[in-house]
């Protein structure tokens, strides 16, 4: 996927947003996942690990439903069905209990600034992971990959309740 297409997909479908899409293909029921038409490029994808174990319990081709954008990969937007009946009972968005998640939201309210360290960089989908306090967050980069071990300041921009994720945005200084 060209960089411009990748950036366009990120602008159209930001991580954490809820989008409506139609299930259009189930290439190998029970083995891969399902493909979703989001009304514009790129295609949506729901991984098999998120779906119920029995393909008969998956949403059928033609189903129109709401998803949360999890991640961008070359040529795809990774999605999570918001309707719990279409998620695996063993799928855990995180190991956090509801109480622990509420504590994190209280400790790091939207708009707060944290100092975080880059722990992983993924060049294939232009993401990096930062660690702050006892939490972590994945961010997307566009121009230059950050370096593992770099520290920067970030603003808490969102709390994603379905996946128990804190979304950060660079706060003036990016990791060096």
PDB file of C-alpha atoms in Angstrom:
ATOM      1  CA  UNK A   1       0.000   0.000   0.000  1.00  0.00           C
ATOM      2  CA  UNK A   2       1.386   3.387  -0.927  1.00  0.00           C
ATOM      3  CA  UNK A   3       2.046   5.819   1.919  1.00  0.00           C
ATOM      4  CA  UNK A   4      -0.651   8.204   0.627  1.00  0.00           C
ATOM      5  CA  UNK A   5      -3.240   5.398   0.609  1.00  0.00           C
ATOM      6  CA  UNK A   6      -2.194   4.374   4.101  1.00  0.00           C
ATOM      7  CA  UNK A   7      -2.537   7.948   5.395  1.00  0.00           C
ATOM      8  CA  UNK A   8      -5.892   8.371   3.622  1.00  0.00           C
ATOM      9  CA  UNK A   9      -7.186   5.200   5.297  1.00  0.00           C
ATOM     10  CA  UNK A  10      -6.085   6.526   8.693  1.00  0.00           C
ATOM     11  CA  UNK A  11      -7.879   9.838   8.103  1.00  0.00           C
ATOM     12  CA  UNK A  12     -11.064   8.103   6.890  1.00  0.00           C
ATOM     13  CA  UNK A  13     -11.139   5.499   9.639  1.00  0.00           C
ATOM     14  CA  UNK A  14      -9.241   6.695  12.738  1.00  0.00           C
ATOM     15  CA  UNK A  15      -8.438   4.097  15.390  1.00  0.00           C
ATOM     16  CA  UNK A  16     -11.230   3.969  17.951  1.00  0.00           C
ATOM     17  CA  UNK A  17     -13.977   5.315  15.705  1.00  0.00           C
ATOM     18  CA  UNK A  18     -17.159   3.378  15.176  1.00  0.00           C
ATOM     19  CA  UNK A  19     -17.998   2.627  11.554  1.00  0.00           C
ATOM     20  CA  UNK A  20     -20.865   0.897   9.814  1.00  0.00           C
ATOM     21  CA  UNK A  21     -19.991  -1.762   7.259  1.00  0.00           C
ATOM     22  CA  UNK A  22     -21.465  -4.672   5.372  1.00  0.00           C
ATOM     23  CA  UNK A  23     -20.032  -8.185   5.546  1.00  0.00           C
ATOM     24  CA  UNK A  24     -19.157  -9.017   1.923  1.00  0.00           C
ATOM     25  CA  UNK A  25     -17.010 -12.167   2.075  1.00  0.00           C
ATOM     26  CA  UNK A  26     -16.071 -15.008   4.362  1.00  0.00           C
ATOM     27  CA  UNK A  27     -13.103 -16.507   2.461  1.00  0.00           C
ATOM     28  CA  UNK A  28     -12.535 -19.625   4.598  1.00  0.00           C
ATOM     29  CA  UNK A  29     -15.141 -19.888   7.371  1.00  0.00           C
ATOM     30  CA  UNK A  30     -13.486 -20.686  10.660  1.00  0.00           C
ATOM     31  CA  UNK A  31      -9.948 -20.108   9.374  1.00  0.00           C
ATOM     32  CA  UNK A  32      -9.302 -16.472   8.434  1.00  0.00           C
ATOM     33  CA  UNK A  33     -12.080 -14.051   9.313  1.00  0.00           C
ATOM     34  CA  UNK A  34     -14.434 -11.915   7.317  1.00  0.00           C
ATOM     35  CA  UNK A  35     -14.200  -8.960   4.957  1.00  0.00           C
ATOM     36  CA  UNK A  36     -16.286  -5.820   5.321  1.00  0.00           C
ATOM     37  CA  UNK A  37     -17.246  -3.117   2.822  1.00  0.00           C
ATOM     38  CA  UNK A  38     -16.908   0.226   4.588  1.00  0.00           C
ATOM     39  CA  UNK A  39     -18.284   2.239   1.666  1.00  0.00           C
ATOM     40  CA  UNK A  40     -14.849   3.410   0.577  1.00  0.00           C
ATOM     41  CA  UNK A  41     -11.320   2.039   0.392  1.00  0.00           C
ATOM     42  CA  UNK A  42      -9.710   0.223   2.075  1.00  0.00           C
ATOM     43  CA  UNK A  43     -11.588  -2.931   2.931  1.00  0.00           C
ATOM     44  CA  UNK A  44     -12.397  -3.839   6.523  1.00  0.00           C
ATOM     45  CA  UNK A  45     -11.249  -7.098   8.085  1.00  0.00           C
ATOM     46  CA  UNK A  46     -12.391  -8.945  11.216  1.00  0.00           C
ATOM     47  CA  UNK A  47      -9.841 -11.518  12.376  1.00  0.00           C
ATOM     48  CA  UNK A  48     -10.970 -15.050  13.208  1.00  0.00           C
ATOM     49  CA  UNK A  49      -9.646 -14.696  16.794  1.00  0.00           C
ATOM     50  CA  UNK A  50     -12.265 -12.014  17.467  1.00  0.00           C
ATOM     51  CA  UNK A  51     -15.199 -14.005  16.054  1.00  0.00           C
ATOM     52  CA  UNK A  52     -17.196 -16.808  17.727  1.00  0.00           C
ATOM     53  CA  UNK A  53     -15.531 -20.230  17.512  1.00  0.00           C
ATOM     54  CA  UNK A  54     -18.341 -21.665  15.372  1.00  0.00           C
ATOM     55  CA  UNK A  55     -18.555 -20.047  11.907  1.00  0.00           C
ATOM     56  CA  UNK A  56     -22.325 -20.648  12.009  1.00  0.00           C
ATOM     57  CA  UNK A  57     -22.410 -17.961  14.725  1.00  0.00           C
ATOM     58  CA  UNK A  58     -20.597 -15.397  12.567  1.00  0.00           C
ATOM     59  CA  UNK A  59     -22.535 -12.567  10.950  1.00  0.00           C
ATOM     60  CA  UNK A  60     -23.727 -13.661   7.498  1.00  0.00           C
ATOM     61  CA  UNK A  61     -22.681 -12.131   4.194  1.00  0.00           C
ATOM     62  CA  UNK A  62     -24.905  -9.091   3.699  1.00  0.00           C
ATOM     63  CA  UNK A  63     -25.140  -8.223   7.411  1.00  0.00           C
ATOM     64  CA  UNK A  64     -24.794  -4.505   8.092  1.00  0.00           C
ATOM     65  CA  UNK A  65     -23.286  -3.790  11.479  1.00  0.00           C
ATOM     66  CA  UNK A  66     -21.202  -1.407  13.553  1.00  0.00           C
ATOM     67  CA  UNK A  67     -17.502  -1.963  14.241  1.00  0.00           C
ATOM     68  CA  UNK A  68     -14.719  -0.253  16.177  1.00  0.00           C
ATOM     69  CA  UNK A  69     -11.560   0.482  14.211  1.00  0.00           C
ATOM     70  CA  UNK A  70      -8.716  -1.390  15.922  1.00  0.00           C
ATOM     71  CA  UNK A  71      -5.745  -0.867  13.636  1.00  0.00           C
ATOM     72  CA  UNK A  72      -4.548  -0.184  10.098  1.00  0.00           C
ATOM     73  CA  UNK A  73      -2.561  -2.705   8.112  1.00  0.00           C
ATOM     74  CA  UNK A  74      -1.497  -2.397   4.489  1.00  0.00           C
ATOM     75  CA  UNK A  75      -4.684  -2.555   2.433  1.00  0.00           C
ATOM     76  CA  UNK A  76      -7.032  -3.171   5.374  1.00  0.00           C
ATOM     77  CA  UNK A  77      -8.738  -1.632   8.361  1.00  0.00           C
ATOM     78  CA  UNK A  78      -8.831  -4.116  11.261  1.00  0.00           C
ATOM     79  CA  UNK A  79     -12.234  -4.110  12.954  1.00  0.00           C
ATOM     80  CA  UNK A  80     -13.993  -5.323  16.099  1.00  0.00           C
ATOM     81  CA  UNK A  81     -17.749  -6.066  15.922  1.00  0.00           C
ATOM     82  CA  UNK A  82     -19.490  -4.005  18.596  1.00  0.00           C
ATOM     83  CA  UNK A  83     -22.334  -6.506  18.869  1.00  0.00           C
ATOM     84  CA  UNK A  84     -21.053  -8.980  21.480  1.00  0.00           C
ATOM     85  CA  UNK A  85     -22.944 -11.890  19.904  1.00  0.00           C
ATOM     86  CA  UNK A  86     -20.469 -11.699  17.020  1.00  0.00           C
ATOM     87  CA  UNK A  87     -17.381 -11.843  19.241  1.00  0.00           C
ATOM     88  CA  UNK A  88     -15.669 -14.864  20.690  1.00  0.00           C
ATOM     89  CA  UNK A  89     -16.497 -15.505  24.319  1.00  0.00           C
ATOM     90  CA  UNK A  90     -12.775 -16.002  24.909  1.00  0.00           C
ATOM     91  CA  UNK A  91     -11.782 -12.763  23.179  1.00  0.00           C
ATOM     92  CA  UNK A  92     -10.414 -10.448  25.812  1.00  0.00           C
ATOM     93  CA  UNK A  93      -9.700  -6.893  24.761  1.00  0.00           C
ATOM     94  CA  UNK A  94      -7.209  -6.758  27.617  1.00  0.00           C
ATOM     95  CA  UNK A  95      -6.502  -8.493  30.871  1.00  0.00           C
ATOM     96  CA  UNK A  96      -8.028  -5.575  32.779  1.00  0.00           C
ATOM     97  CA  UNK A  97     -11.124  -6.032  34.895  1.00  0.00           C
ATOM     98  CA  UNK A  98     -13.883  -3.450  34.616  1.00  0.00           C
ATOM     99  CA  UNK A  99     -12.745  -1.946  37.930  1.00  0.00           C
ATOM    100  CA  UNK A 100      -9.113  -1.743  36.796  1.00  0.00           C
ATOM    101  CA  UNK A 101     -10.205  -0.073  33.552  1.00  0.00           C
ATOM    102  CA  UNK A 102     -12.219   2.538  35.477  1.00  0.00           C
ATOM    103  CA  UNK A 103      -9.162   3.226  37.668  1.00  0.00           C
ATOM    104  CA  UNK A 104      -6.994   3.811  34.583  1.00  0.00           C
ATOM    105  CA  UNK A 105      -9.584   6.179  33.093  1.00  0.00           C
ATOM    106  CA  UNK A 106      -9.668   8.109  36.364  1.00  0.00           C
ATOM    107  CA  UNK A 107      -5.874   8.158  36.696  1.00  0.00           C
ATOM    108  CA  UNK A 108      -5.330   9.266  33.073  1.00  0.00           C
ATOM    109  CA  UNK A 109      -8.312  11.445  32.118  1.00  0.00           C
ATOM    110  CA  UNK A 110      -8.735  12.732  28.574  1.00  0.00           C
ATOM    111  CA  UNK A 111      -6.500  15.762  28.135  1.00  0.00           C
ATOM    112  CA  UNK A 112      -3.898  14.681  30.687  1.00  0.00           C
ATOM    113  CA  UNK A 113      -0.262  14.575  29.629  1.00  0.00           C
ATOM    114  CA  UNK A 114       1.992  11.575  30.251  1.00  0.00           C
ATOM    115  CA  UNK A 115       5.641  10.846  29.625  1.00  0.00           C
ATOM    116  CA  UNK A 116       6.077   7.565  27.775  1.00  0.00           C
ATOM    117  CA  UNK A 117       8.900   5.461  26.355  1.00  0.00           C
ATOM    118  CA  UNK A 118       8.857   3.722  22.978  1.00  0.00           C
ATOM    119  CA  UNK A 119       9.032  -0.051  23.527  1.00  0.00           C
ATOM    120  CA  UNK A 120       8.280  -1.443  20.037  1.00  0.00           C
ATOM    121  CA  UNK A 121       8.306  -0.147  16.456  1.00  0.00           C
ATOM    122  CA  UNK A 122       6.425  -1.945  13.669  1.00  0.00           C
ATOM    123  CA  UNK A 123       7.493  -0.812  10.216  1.00  0.00           C
ATOM    124  CA  UNK A 124       4.978  -2.970   8.305  1.00  0.00           C
ATOM    125  CA  UNK A 125       2.003  -0.929   9.494  1.00  0.00           C
ATOM    126  CA  UNK A 126       3.848   2.158  10.739  1.00  0.00           C
ATOM    127  CA  UNK A 127       2.891   1.769  14.398  1.00  0.00           C
ATOM    128  CA  UNK A 128       4.811   2.020  17.631  1.00  0.00           C
ATOM    129  CA  UNK A 129       4.013   1.151  21.231  1.00  0.00           C
ATOM    130  CA  UNK A 130       4.786   3.360  24.193  1.00  0.00           C
ATOM    131  CA  UNK A 131       4.758   2.494  27.888  1.00  0.00           C
ATOM    132  CA  UNK A 132       3.706   4.941  30.597  1.00  0.00           C
ATOM    133  CA  UNK A 133       3.239   4.125  34.268  1.00  0.00           C
ATOM    134  CA  UNK A 134       1.758   0.606  34.162  1.00  0.00           C
ATOM    135  CA  UNK A 135      -0.030   1.150  30.812  1.00  0.00           C
ATOM    136  CA  UNK A 136       0.834   1.043  27.131  1.00  0.00           C
ATOM    137  CA  UNK A 137      -0.627   2.520  23.977  1.00  0.00           C
ATOM    138  CA  UNK A 138      -0.131   2.015  20.249  1.00  0.00           C
ATOM    139  CA  UNK A 139       0.354   5.041  18.025  1.00  0.00           C
ATOM    140  CA  UNK A 140       0.775   5.518  14.287  1.00  0.00           C
ATOM    141  CA  UNK A 141       3.702   7.328  12.708  1.00  0.00           C
ATOM    142  CA  UNK A 142       3.913   8.868   9.260  1.00  0.00           C
ATOM    143  CA  UNK A 143       7.248  10.421   8.395  1.00  0.00           C
ATOM    144  CA  UNK A 144      10.023   8.888  10.452  1.00  0.00           C
ATOM    145  CA  UNK A 145       9.969   5.851  12.714  1.00  0.00           C
ATOM    146  CA  UNK A 146      10.639   6.578  16.379  1.00  0.00           C
ATOM    147  CA  UNK A 147      13.463   4.721  18.076  1.00  0.00           C
ATOM    148  CA  UNK A 148      12.985   2.102  20.771  1.00  0.00           C
ATOM    149  CA  UNK A 149      13.945   3.661  24.091  1.00  0.00           C
ATOM    150  CA  UNK A 150      13.006   7.208  23.033  1.00  0.00           C
ATOM    151  CA  UNK A 151      10.915   9.184  25.498  1.00  0.00           C
ATOM    152  CA  UNK A 152       8.268  11.767  24.685  1.00  0.00           C
ATOM    153  CA  UNK A 153       5.240  13.572  26.058  1.00  0.00           C
ATOM    154  CA  UNK A 154       1.768  12.481  24.988  1.00  0.00           C
ATOM    155  CA  UNK A 155      -1.769  13.676  25.581  1.00  0.00           C
ATOM    156  CA  UNK A 156      -4.545  11.228  26.425  1.00  0.00           C
ATOM    157  CA  UNK A 157      -6.995  11.756  23.562  1.00  0.00           C
ATOM    158  CA  UNK A 158      -9.471   8.883  23.992  1.00  0.00           C
ATOM    159  CA  UNK A 159     -10.584   6.021  26.193  1.00  0.00           C
ATOM    160  CA  UNK A 160     -11.835   3.035  24.184  1.00  0.00           C
ATOM    161  CA  UNK A 161     -14.248   1.190  26.453  1.00  0.00           C
ATOM    162  CA  UNK A 162     -14.851  -1.807  24.176  1.00  0.00           C
ATOM    163  CA  UNK A 163     -11.159  -2.669  24.012  1.00  0.00           C
ATOM    164  CA  UNK A 164      -9.927  -1.053  27.253  1.00  0.00           C
ATOM    165  CA  UNK A 165      -7.363   1.055  25.429  1.00  0.00           C
ATOM    166  CA  UNK A 166      -5.964   4.501  26.137  1.00  0.00           C
ATOM    167  CA  UNK A 167      -5.304   6.413  22.917  1.00  0.00           C
ATOM    168  CA  UNK A 168      -2.467   8.912  23.042  1.00  0.00           C
ATOM    169  CA  UNK A 169      -1.371  11.694  20.711  1.00  0.00           C
ATOM    170  CA  UNK A 170       2.072  13.337  20.684  1.00  0.00           C
ATOM    171  CA  UNK A 171       2.015  16.419  22.922  1.00  0.00           C
ATOM    172  CA  UNK A 172       4.276  18.944  21.290  1.00  0.00           C
ATOM    173  CA  UNK A 173       7.389  16.805  21.498  1.00  0.00           C
ATOM    174  CA  UNK A 174       7.679  13.519  19.711  1.00  0.00           C
ATOM    175  CA  UNK A 175       9.980  10.701  20.785  1.00  0.00           C
ATOM    176  CA  UNK A 176      13.642  11.365  19.984  1.00  0.00           C
TER     177      UNK A 176
END
